[in-house]
Coordinates of C-alpha atoms and ligand atoms in Angstrom, one line a residue:
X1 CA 102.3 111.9 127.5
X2 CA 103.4 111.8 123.7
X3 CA 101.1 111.0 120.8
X4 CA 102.9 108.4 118.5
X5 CA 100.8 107.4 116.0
X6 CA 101.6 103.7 114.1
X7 CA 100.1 102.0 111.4
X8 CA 101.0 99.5 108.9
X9 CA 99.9 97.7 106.0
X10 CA 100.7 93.8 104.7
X11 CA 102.2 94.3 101.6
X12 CA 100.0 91.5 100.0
X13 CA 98.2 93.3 97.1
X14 CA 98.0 97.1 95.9
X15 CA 95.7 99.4 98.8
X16 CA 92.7 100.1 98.1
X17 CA 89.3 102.2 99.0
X18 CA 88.8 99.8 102.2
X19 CA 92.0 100.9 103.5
X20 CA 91.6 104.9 102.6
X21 CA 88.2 104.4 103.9
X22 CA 89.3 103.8 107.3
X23 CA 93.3 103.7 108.0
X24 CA 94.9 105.5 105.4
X25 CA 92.2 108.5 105.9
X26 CA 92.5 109.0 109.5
X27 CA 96.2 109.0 108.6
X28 CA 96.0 111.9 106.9
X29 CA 93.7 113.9 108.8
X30 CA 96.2 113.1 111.8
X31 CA 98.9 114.5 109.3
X32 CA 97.0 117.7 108.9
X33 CA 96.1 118.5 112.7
X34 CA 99.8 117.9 113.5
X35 CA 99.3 117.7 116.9
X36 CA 101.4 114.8 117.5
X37 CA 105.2 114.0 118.1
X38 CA 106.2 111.1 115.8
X39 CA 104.2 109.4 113.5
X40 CA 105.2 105.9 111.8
X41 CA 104.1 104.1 108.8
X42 CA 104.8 100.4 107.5
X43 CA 104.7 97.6 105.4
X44 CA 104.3 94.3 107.3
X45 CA 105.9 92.3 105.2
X46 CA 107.3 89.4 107.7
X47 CA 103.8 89.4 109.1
X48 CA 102.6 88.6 105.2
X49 CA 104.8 86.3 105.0
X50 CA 102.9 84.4 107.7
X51 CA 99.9 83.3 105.4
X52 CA 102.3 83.6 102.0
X53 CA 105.4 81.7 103.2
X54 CA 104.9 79.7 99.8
X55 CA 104.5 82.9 97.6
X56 CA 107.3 85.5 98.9
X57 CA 107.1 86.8 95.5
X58 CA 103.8 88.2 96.7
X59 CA 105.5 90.5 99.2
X60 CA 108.7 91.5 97.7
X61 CA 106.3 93.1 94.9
X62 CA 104.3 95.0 97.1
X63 CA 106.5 95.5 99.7
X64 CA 107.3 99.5 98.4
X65 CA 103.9 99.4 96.7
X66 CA 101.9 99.9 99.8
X67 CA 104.1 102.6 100.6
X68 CA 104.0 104.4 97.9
X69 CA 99.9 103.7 97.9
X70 CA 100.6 105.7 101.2
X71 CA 102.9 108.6 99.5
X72 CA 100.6 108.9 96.4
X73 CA 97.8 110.0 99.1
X74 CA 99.5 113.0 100.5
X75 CA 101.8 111.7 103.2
X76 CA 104.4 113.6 103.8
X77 CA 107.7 111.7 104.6
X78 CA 109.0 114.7 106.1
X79 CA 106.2 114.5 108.7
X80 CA 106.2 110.6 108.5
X81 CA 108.5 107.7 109.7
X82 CA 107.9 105.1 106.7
X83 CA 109.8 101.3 107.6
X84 CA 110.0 97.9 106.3
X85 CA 109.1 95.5 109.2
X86 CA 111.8 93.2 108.9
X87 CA 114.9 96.2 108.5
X88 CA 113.7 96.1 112.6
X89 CA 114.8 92.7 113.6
X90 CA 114.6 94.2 117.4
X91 CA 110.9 93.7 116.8
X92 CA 111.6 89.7 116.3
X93 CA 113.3 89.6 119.7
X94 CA 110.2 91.7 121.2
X95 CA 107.9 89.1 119.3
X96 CA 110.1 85.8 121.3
X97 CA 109.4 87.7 124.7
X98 CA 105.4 88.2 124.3
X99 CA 104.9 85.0 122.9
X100 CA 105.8 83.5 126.4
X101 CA 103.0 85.7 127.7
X102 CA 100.2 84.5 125.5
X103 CA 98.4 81.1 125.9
X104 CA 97.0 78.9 122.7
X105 CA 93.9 79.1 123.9
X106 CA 93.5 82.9 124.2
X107 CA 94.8 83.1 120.3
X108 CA 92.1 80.5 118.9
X109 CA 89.7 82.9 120.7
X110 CA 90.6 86.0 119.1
X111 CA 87.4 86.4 116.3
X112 CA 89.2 87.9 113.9
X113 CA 92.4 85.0 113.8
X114 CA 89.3 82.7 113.5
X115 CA 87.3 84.4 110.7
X116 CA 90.8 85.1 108.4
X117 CA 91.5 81.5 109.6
X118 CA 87.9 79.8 107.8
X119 CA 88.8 82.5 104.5
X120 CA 92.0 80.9 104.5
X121 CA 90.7 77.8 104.6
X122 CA 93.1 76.9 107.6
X123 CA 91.6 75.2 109.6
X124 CA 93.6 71.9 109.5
X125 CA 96.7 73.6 109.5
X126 CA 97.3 76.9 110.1
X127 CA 101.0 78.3 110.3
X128 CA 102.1 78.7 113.7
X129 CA 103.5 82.4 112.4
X130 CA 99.9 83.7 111.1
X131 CA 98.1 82.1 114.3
X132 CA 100.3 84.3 116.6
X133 CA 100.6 87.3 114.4
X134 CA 98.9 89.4 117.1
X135 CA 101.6 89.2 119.1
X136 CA 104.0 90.0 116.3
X137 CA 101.6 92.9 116.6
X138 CA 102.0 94.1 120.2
X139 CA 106.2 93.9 119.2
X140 CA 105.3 96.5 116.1
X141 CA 103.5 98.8 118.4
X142 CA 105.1 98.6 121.8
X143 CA 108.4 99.1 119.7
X144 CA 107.4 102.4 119.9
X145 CA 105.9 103.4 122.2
X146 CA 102.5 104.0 119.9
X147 CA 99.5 105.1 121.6
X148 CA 97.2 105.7 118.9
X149 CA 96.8 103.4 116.4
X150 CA 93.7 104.4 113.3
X151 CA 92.5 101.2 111.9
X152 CA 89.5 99.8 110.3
X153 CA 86.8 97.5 112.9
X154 CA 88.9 94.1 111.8
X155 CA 91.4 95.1 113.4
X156 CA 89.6 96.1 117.2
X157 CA 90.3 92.4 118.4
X158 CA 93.7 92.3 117.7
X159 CA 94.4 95.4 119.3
X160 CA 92.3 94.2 122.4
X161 CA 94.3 91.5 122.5
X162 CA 97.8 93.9 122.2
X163 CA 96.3 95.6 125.6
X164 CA 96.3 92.6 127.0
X165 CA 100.0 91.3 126.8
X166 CA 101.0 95.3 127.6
X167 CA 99.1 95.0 131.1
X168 CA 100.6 90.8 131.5
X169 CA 103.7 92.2 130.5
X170 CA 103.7 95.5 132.8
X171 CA 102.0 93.3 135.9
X172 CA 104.4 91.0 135.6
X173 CA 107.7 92.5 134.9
X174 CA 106.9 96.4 136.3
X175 CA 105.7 99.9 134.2
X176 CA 107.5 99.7 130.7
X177 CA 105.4 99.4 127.7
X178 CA 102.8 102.1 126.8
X179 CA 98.9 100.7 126.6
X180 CA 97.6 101.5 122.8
X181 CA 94.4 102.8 122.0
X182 CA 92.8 102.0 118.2
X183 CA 90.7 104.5 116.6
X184 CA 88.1 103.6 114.4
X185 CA 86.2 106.1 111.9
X186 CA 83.3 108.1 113.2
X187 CA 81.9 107.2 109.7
X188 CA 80.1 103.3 110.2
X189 CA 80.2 102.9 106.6
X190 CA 83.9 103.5 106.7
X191 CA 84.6 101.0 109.4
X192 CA 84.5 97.9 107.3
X193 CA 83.8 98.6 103.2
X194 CA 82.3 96.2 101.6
X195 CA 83.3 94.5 98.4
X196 CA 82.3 95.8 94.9
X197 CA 80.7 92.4 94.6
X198 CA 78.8 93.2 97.9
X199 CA 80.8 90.8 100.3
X200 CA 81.2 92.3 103.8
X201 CA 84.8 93.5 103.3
X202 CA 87.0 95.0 100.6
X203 CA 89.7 92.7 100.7
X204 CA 92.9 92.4 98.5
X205 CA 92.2 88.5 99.0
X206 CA 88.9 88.5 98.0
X207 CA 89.2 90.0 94.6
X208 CA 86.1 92.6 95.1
X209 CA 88.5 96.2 95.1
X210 CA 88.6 99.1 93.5
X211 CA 92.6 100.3 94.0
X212 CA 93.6 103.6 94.2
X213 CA 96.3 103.1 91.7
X214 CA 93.5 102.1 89.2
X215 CA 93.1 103.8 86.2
X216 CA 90.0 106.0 85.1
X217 CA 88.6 102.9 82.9
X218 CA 89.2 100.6 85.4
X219 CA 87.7 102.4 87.8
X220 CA 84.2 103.1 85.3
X221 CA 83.7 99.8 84.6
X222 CA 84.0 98.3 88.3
X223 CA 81.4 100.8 89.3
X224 CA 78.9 99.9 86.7
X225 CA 79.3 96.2 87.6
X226 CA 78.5 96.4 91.1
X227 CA 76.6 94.3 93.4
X228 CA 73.3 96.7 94.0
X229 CA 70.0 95.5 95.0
X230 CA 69.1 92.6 93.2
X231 CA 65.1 93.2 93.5
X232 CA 65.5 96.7 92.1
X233 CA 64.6 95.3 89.1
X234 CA 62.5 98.0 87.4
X235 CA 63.6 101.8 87.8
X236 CA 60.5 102.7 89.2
X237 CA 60.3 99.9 91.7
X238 CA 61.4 101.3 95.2
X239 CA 65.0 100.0 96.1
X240 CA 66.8 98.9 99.4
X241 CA 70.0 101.5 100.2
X242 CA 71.1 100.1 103.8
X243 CA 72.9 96.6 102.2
X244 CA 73.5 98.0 99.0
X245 CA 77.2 98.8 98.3
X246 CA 76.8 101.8 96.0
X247 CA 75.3 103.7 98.7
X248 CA 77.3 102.3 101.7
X249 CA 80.5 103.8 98.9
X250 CA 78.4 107.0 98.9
X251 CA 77.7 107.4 102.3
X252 CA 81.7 106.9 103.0
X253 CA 82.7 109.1 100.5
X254 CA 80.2 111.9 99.3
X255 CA 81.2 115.3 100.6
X256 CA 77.9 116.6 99.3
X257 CA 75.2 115.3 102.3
X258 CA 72.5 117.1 101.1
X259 CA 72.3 115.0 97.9
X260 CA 73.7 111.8 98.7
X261 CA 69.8 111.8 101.2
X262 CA 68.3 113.3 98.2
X263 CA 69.7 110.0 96.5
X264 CA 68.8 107.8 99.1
X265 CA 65.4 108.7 99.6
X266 CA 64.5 108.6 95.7
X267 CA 66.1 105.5 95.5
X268 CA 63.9 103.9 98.3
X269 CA 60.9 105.9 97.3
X270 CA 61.5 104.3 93.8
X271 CA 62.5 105.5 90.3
X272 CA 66.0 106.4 90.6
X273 CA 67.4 103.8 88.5
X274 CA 71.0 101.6 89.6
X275 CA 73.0 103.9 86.4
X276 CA 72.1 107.2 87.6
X277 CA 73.2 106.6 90.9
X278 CA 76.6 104.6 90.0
X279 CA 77.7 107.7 87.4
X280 CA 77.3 110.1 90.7
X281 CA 79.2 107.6 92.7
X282 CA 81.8 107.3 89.9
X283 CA 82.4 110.8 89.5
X284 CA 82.7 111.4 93.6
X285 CA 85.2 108.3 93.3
X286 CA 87.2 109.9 90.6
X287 CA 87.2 113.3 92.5
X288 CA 89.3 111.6 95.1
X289 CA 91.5 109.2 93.1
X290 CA 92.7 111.6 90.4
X291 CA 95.0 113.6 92.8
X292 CA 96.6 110.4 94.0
X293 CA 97.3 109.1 90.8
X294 CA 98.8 112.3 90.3
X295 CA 101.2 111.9 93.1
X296 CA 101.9 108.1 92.2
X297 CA 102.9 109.4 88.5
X298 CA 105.7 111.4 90.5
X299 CA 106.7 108.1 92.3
X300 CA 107.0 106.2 89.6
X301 CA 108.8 108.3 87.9
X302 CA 111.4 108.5 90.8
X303 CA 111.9 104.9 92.2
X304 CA 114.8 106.1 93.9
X305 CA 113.2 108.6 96.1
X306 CA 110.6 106.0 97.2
X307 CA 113.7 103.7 98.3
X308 CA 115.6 106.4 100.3
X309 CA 112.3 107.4 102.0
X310 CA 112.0 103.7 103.1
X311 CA 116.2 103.6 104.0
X312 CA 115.9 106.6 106.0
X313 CA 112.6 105.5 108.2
X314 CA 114.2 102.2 108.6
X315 CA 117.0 103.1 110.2
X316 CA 115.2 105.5 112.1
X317 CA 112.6 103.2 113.0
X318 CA 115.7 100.9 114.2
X319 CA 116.9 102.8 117.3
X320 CA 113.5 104.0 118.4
X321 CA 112.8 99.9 118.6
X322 CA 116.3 99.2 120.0
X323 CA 115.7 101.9 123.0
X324 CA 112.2 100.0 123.6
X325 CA 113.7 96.3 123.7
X326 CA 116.6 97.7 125.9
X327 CA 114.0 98.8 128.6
X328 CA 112.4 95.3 127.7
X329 CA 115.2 93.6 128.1
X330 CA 116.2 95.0 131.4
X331 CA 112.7 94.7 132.6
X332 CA 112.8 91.2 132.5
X333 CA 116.4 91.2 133.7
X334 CA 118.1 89.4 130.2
X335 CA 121.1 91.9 130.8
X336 CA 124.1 89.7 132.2
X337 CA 127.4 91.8 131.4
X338 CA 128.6 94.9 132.3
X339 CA 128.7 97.5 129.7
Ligands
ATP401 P1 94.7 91.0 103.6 O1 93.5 90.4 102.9 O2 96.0 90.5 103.0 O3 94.6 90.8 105.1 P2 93.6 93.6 103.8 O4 92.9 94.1 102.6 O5 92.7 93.1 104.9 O6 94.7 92.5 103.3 P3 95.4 94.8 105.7 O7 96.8 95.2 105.2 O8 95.3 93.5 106.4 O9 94.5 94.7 104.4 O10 94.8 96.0 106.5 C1 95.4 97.3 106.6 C2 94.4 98.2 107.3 O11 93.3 98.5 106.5 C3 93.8 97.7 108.6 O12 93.7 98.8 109.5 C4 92.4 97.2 108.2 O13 91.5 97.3 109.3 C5 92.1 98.2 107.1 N1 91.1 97.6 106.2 C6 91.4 96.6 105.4 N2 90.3 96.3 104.6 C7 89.3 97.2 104.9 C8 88.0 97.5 104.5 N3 87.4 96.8 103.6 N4 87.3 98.6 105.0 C9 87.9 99.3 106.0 N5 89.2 99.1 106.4 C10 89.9 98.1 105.9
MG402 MG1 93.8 92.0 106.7

């Protein structure tokens, strides 16, 4: 069987170390095995229009941001399909036939539609487009046939949920979409980031990032604001490590094992103080960012090369879909003339 690989990002805010934690990393280190045959990329901007319908601003702005977020991190576009979700209107018509394969009930269920539901603040009237996003989901995955899909631990549910209308859809209509599989960091700590304010998730609607397009300054002074232990009062007071974001960044980012335990045991023994540890995690942070602001610099610089990338992978993007919805299509038997 072939390996497609698909991801995408909502193109509601610059990416940040949440997504290169999880996603964006496993992207790359699929990019440098090489051991699949397509690989696709892309910003989901009709699906962040479901919970911005009011804002579309929002999305236009970001919408070849989050690619280039994606470029500046080594991606290769020769080795990469990069789309814009709606230049694929073939995944709209996939999206109409799942829907009927879905029930209401089964959607309120899904944990993670609940919890970004209650963030929202939703819950008296949530668009019908962002309640059913996951199956605007299975349409961007089945579309092409993806079977391996890297993602960070929000999005597990969803992709259950994906399986599901696969096997409804193949038990009901006969063999034609491929089953997905997600895969998740081996790394807990990179599963889920937390906030540089110490809520559970890094989230561009929460406020509490650290981008990769952020400059060196920027990037100091969030680090030496972060949410540490807040009884680690006095340097030689022993400190807690396991819900402490500074050492949840190290532990999904320090190359060097040896000493981030070295770290972590004087900081729980007591007298490591919270500066010490945030200037290591600062300059492991800036290790990484510094080549991809590198790249963006190149980027930026060339706007245009950005915007053929995104032409090119669209159109590309469009007949792999348009071969999928044709075997959709005659699946379900919506195929009434003769060629
Ligand atoms: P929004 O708040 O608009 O939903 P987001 O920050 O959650 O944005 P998405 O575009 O929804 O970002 O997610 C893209 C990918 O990045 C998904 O695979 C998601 O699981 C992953 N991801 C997002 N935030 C984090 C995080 N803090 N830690 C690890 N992975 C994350
Ligand atoms: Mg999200």
């Amino acid at each position: 069987m072939s390996k497609i690989i698909l991801t995408g990002d909502r193109p509601t805010g610059k990416l940040h170390l949440g997504h290169f934690a999880s996603s964006l990393r496993l992207r790359l280190k699929y990019q440098e095995e090489g051991d699949y045959d397509e690989m696709y990329v892309f910003s989901a901007d009709m699906q962040g229009l479901t919970d911005n319908a009011k804002n579309p601003e929002k999305i236009k702005e970001n919408v070849f941001e989050v690619i280039k977020d994606n470029l500046s991190i080594g991606l290769d576009p020769k080795k990469i399909t990069f789309f814009v979700q709606s230049g694929v209107p073939e995944l709209n018509e996939l999206t109409m036939f799942y829907l009927n394969l879905v029930t209401l009930s089964r959607l309120k269920r899904n944990p993670t539609i609940k919890e970004e539901i209650k963030q929202r603040g939703f819950e008296e009237s949530i668009p019908v487009g962002f309640l059913t996003y996951p199956i605007s989901q299975a349409a961007d995955i089945t579309a092409f046939d993806a079977n391996v899909i890297p993602v960070g631990d929000d999005q597990i549910p969803i992709l259950e949920q994906v399986c599901e209308i696969v096997d409804t859809f193949n038990n009901t209509y006969g063999d034609t979409l491929v089953r997905p599989k997600y895969v998740i960091p081996d790394n807990k700590s990179s599963r889920r980031l937390p906030g540089t304010d110490g809520k559970a998730k890094m989230s561009k609607s929460a406020g509490n990032c650290i981008y990769l397009s952020d400059d060196t300054e920027t990037v100091r002074k969030k680090v030496m604001s972060m949410f540490t232990d807040p009884n680690h009062i006095k340097v030689e007071n022993p400190g807690n490590t396991k819900d402490n974001p500074v050492f949840i960044y190290l532990d999904a980012f320090c190359e060097d094992r040896e000493k981030f335990e070295e770290l972590k045991n004087h900081y729980e023994r007591g007298g490591l103080g919270d500066k010490v540890v945030k200037e290591y995690l600062f300059e492991v942070l800036e290790s990484i960012l510094t080549p991809i602001r590198e790249r963006r610099a190149y980027y930026d610089e060339h706007p245009e090369i950005v915007e053929e990338i995104i032409k090119e992978g669209t159109a590309h993007a469009r007949e792999k879909a348009r071969e999928v919805l044709n075997k959709v299509r005659k699946s379900i038997g919506v195929e009434y003339f003769k060629k």
